[in-house]
Short mmCIF file of C-alpha atoms in Angstrom, two decimals:
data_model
loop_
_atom_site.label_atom_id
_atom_site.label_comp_id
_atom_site.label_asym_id
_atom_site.label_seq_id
_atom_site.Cartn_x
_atom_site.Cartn_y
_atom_site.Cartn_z
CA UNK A 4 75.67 191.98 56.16
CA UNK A 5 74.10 194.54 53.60
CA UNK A 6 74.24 193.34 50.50
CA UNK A 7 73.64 195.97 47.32
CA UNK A 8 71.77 194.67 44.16
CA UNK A 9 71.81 196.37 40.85
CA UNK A 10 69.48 194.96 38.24
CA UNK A 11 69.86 194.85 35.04
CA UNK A 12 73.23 193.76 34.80
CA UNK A 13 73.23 195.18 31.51
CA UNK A 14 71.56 197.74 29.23
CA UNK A 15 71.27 198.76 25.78
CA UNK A 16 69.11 202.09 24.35
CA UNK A 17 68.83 204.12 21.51
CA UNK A 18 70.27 207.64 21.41
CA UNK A 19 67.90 210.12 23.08
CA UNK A 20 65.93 207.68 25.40
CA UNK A 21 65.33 208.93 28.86
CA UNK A 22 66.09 206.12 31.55
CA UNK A 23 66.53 204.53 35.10
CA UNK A 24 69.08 202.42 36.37
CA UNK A 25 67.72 200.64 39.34
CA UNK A 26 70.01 199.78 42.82
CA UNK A 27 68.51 197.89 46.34
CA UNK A 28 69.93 197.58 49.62
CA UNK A 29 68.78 195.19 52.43
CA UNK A 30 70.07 197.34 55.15
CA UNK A 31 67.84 200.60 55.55
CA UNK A 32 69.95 202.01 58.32
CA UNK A 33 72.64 203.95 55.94
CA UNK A 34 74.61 207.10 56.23
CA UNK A 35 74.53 207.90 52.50
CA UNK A 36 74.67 206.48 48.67
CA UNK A 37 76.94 207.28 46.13
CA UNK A 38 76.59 206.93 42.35
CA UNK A 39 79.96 206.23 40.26
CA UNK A 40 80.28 205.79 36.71
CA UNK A 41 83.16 203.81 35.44
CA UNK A 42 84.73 203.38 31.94
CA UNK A 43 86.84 200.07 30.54
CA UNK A 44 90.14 199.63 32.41
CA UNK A 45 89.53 202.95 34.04
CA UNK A 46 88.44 204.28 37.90
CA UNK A 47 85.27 205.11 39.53
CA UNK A 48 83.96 209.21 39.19
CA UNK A 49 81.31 210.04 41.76
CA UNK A 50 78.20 211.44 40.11
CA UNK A 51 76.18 211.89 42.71
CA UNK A 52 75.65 211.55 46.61
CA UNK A 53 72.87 211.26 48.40
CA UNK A 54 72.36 211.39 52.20
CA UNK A 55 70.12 209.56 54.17
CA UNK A 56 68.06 212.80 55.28
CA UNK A 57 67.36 213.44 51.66
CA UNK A 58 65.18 212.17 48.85
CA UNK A 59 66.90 213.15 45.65
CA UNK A 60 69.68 214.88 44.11
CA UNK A 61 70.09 216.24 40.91
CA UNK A 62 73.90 217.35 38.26
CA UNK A 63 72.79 218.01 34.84
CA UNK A 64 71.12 215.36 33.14
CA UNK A 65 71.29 213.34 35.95
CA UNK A 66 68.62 212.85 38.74
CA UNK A 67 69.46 210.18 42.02
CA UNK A 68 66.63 209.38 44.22
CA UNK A 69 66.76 207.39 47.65
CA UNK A 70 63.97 205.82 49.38
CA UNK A 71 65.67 204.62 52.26
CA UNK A 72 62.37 202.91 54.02
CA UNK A 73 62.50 200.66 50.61
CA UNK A 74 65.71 200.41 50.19
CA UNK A 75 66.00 201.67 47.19
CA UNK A 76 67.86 204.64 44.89
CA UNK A 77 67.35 204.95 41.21
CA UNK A 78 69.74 206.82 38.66
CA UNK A 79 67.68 209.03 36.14
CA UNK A 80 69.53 209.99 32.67
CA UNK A 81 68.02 212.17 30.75
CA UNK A 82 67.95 212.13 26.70
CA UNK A 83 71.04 209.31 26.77
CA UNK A 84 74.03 209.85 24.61
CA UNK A 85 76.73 207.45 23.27
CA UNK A 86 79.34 209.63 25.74
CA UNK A 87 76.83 207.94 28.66
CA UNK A 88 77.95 204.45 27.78
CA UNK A 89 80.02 202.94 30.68
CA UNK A 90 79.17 200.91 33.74
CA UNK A 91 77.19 202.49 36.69
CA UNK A 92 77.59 201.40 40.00
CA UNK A 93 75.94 202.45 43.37
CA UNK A 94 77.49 202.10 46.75
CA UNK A 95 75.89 202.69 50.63
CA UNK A 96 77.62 203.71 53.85
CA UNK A 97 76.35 201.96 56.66
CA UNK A 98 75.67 204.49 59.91
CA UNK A 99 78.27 202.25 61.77
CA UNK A 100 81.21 200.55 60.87
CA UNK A 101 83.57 201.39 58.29
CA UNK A 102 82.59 199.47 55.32
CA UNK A 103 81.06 200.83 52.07
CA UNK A 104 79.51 198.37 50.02
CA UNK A 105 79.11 198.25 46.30
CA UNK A 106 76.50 197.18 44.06
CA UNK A 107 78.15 195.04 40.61
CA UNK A 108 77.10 197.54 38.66
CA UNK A 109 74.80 198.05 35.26
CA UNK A 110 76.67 198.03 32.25
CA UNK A 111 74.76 200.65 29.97
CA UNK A 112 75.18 200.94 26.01
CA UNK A 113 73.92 204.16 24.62
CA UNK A 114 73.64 203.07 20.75
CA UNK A 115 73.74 205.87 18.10
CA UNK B 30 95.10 219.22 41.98
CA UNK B 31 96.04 215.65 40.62
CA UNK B 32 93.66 213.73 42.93
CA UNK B 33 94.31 210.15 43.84
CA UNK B 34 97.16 208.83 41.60
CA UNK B 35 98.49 205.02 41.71
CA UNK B 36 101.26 203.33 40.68
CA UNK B 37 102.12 201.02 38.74
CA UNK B 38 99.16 201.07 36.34
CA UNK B 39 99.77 196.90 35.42
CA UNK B 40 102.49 194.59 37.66
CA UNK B 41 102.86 191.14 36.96
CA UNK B 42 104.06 189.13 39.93
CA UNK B 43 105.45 185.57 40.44
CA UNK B 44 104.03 183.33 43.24
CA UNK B 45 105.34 184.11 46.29
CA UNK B 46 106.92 188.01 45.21
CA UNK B 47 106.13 190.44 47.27
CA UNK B 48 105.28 194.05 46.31
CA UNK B 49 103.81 197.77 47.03
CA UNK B 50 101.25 199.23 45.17
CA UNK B 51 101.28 203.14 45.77
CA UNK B 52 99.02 205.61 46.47
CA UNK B 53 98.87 209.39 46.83
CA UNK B 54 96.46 211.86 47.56
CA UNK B 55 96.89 216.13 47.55
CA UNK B 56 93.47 217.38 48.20
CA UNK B 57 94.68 216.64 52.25
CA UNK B 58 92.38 213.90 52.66
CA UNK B 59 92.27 212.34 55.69
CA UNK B 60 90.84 208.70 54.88
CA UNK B 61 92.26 206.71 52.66
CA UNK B 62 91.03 203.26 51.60
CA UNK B 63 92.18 200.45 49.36
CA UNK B 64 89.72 197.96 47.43
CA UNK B 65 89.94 195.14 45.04
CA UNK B 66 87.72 194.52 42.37
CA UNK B 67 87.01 191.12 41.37
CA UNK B 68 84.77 190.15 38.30
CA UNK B 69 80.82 189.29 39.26
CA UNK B 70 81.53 190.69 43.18
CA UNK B 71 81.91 194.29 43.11
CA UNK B 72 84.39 196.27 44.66
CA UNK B 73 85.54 194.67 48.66
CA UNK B 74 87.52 196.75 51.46
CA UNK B 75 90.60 195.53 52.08
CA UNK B 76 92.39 198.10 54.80
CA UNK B 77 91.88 201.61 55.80
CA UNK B 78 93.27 204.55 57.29
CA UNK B 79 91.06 207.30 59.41
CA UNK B 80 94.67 209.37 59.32
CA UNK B 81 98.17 208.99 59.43
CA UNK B 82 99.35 206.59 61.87
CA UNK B 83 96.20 204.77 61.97
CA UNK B 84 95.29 202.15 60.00
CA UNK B 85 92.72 199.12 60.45
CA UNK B 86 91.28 196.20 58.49
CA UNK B 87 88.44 196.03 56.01
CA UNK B 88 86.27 192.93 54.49
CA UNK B 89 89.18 191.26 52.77
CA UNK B 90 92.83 192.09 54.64
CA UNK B 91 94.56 188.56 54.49
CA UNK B 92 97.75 188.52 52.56
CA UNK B 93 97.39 192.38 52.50
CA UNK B 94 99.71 194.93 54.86
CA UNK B 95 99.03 199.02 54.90
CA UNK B 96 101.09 201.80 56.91
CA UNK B 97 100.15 205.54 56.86
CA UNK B 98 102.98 208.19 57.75
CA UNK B 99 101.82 211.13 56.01
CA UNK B 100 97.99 212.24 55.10
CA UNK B 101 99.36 212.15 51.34
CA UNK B 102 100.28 208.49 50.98
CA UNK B 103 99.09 205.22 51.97
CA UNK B 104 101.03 202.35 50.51
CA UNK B 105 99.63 198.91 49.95
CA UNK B 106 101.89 195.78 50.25
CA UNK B 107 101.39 192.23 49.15
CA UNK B 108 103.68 190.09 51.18
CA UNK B 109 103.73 186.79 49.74
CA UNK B 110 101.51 186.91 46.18
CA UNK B 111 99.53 184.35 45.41
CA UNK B 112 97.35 184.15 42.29
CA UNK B 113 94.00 184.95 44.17
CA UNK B 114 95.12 187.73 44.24
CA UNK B 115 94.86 188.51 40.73
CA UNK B 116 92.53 191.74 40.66
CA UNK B 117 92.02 195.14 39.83
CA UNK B 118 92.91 197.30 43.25
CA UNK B 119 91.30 200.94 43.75
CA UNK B 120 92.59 203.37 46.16
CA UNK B 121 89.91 206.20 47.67
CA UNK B 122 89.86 208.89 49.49
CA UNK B 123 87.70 211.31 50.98
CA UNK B 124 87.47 214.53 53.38
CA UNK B 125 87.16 214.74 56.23
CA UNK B 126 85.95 211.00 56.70
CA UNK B 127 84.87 208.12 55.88
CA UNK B 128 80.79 209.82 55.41
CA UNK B 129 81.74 212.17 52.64
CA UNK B 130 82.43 211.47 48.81
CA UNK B 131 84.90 208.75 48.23
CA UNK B 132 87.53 209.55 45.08
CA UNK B 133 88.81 207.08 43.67
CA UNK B 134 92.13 206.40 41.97
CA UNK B 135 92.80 205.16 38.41
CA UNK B 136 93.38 201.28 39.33
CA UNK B 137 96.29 199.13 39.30
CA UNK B 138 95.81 195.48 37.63
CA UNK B 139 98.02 193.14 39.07
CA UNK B 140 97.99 189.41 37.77
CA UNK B 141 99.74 186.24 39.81
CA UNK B 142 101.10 183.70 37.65
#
């Protein structure tokens, strides 16, 4: 069963700090990844999706990269603002089946 | 376009109550999928639908029943509640499959007493 890991659980930065939010996967044989943010008591929003043919995608201040052979993808943000504070959580399709497994997320604080 | 909208936003159930949680989609999505979040495990598949009139089961479908008539809607029922299944529950959806960008719905909590 592929199991998704996102370390650190939780994260706190200053205002202005570039940095990288870090997610592994055991099972290298995936379709895609997706990147969600989520705010308290709220849903998921996709940010970004990456498929397996590709090494990196890119929306504004954010930058996803996926090195399937690793399996790993890491979630760039750019010069962090308090409006980036919310929990980020990555998820992988597997090439079969139907299930799309999710990561427990990082819990980023963006502190004025 | 409104997205994926669900209904009721909180529901408080009784042991035993049974219940559907709703779910709509207008962007003509054909599959739909329902999930329950659970602190400290991430989001788990409980039953999904590749299109209407075809449904099938996910990680977690016990306790859990889902029909699809129309591409807009995919309703989840709880047939007997028990308080395990206290959770947060997201609906998704995406086009044309299941390998494209999921959308998710706005949640509903539902506690068991």
């Amino acid at each position: 069963k592929q199991e998704v890991t996102q370390i650190p659980a939780a994260l706190s930065v200053p205002e202005g700090e570039n940095l990288v939010l870090n997610c592994s996967f055991t099972d290298s044989a995936i379709y895609n990844l997706q990147w969600f943010r989520q705010d308290p008591g709220k849903g998921l929003t996709s940010l970004l999706l990456i498929q397996s043919s590709q090494r990196e995608q890119t929306s504004g201040r954010l930058n996803a990269s996926l090195d399937k052979s690793s399996g790993r993808s890491t979630l760039y943000i750019a010069a962090s603002q308090p409006g980036d504070s919310a929990t980020y959580l990555c998820a992988v399709r597997e090439n079969t089946g139907n299930q799309f497994y999710f990561g427990t997320g990082t819990s980023l604080t963006v502190i004025p | 376009n409104a997205g994926v909208t669900q209904t009721p936003k909180f529901q408080v159930l009784k042991t035993g109550q049974s219940m559907t949680l709703q779910c709509a989609q207008d962007m003509n999505h054909e599959y739909m999928s329902w999930y329950r979040q659970d602190p400290g495990m991430g989001l788990r598949l409980i039953h999904y639908s590749v299109g209407a009139g075809i449904t099938d089961q996910g990680e977690v479908p016990n306790g859990y029943n889902v029909s699809r008539s129309t591409t807009e809607d995919f309703p989840l029922r709880l047939l007997s509640a028990a308080p395990s299944q206290t959770s947060v529950y997201f609906c998704a959806s995406s086009y044309p499959d299941k390998y494209n960008e999921q959308f998710f719905g706005p949640g509903t909590r539902l506690t068991v007493l």
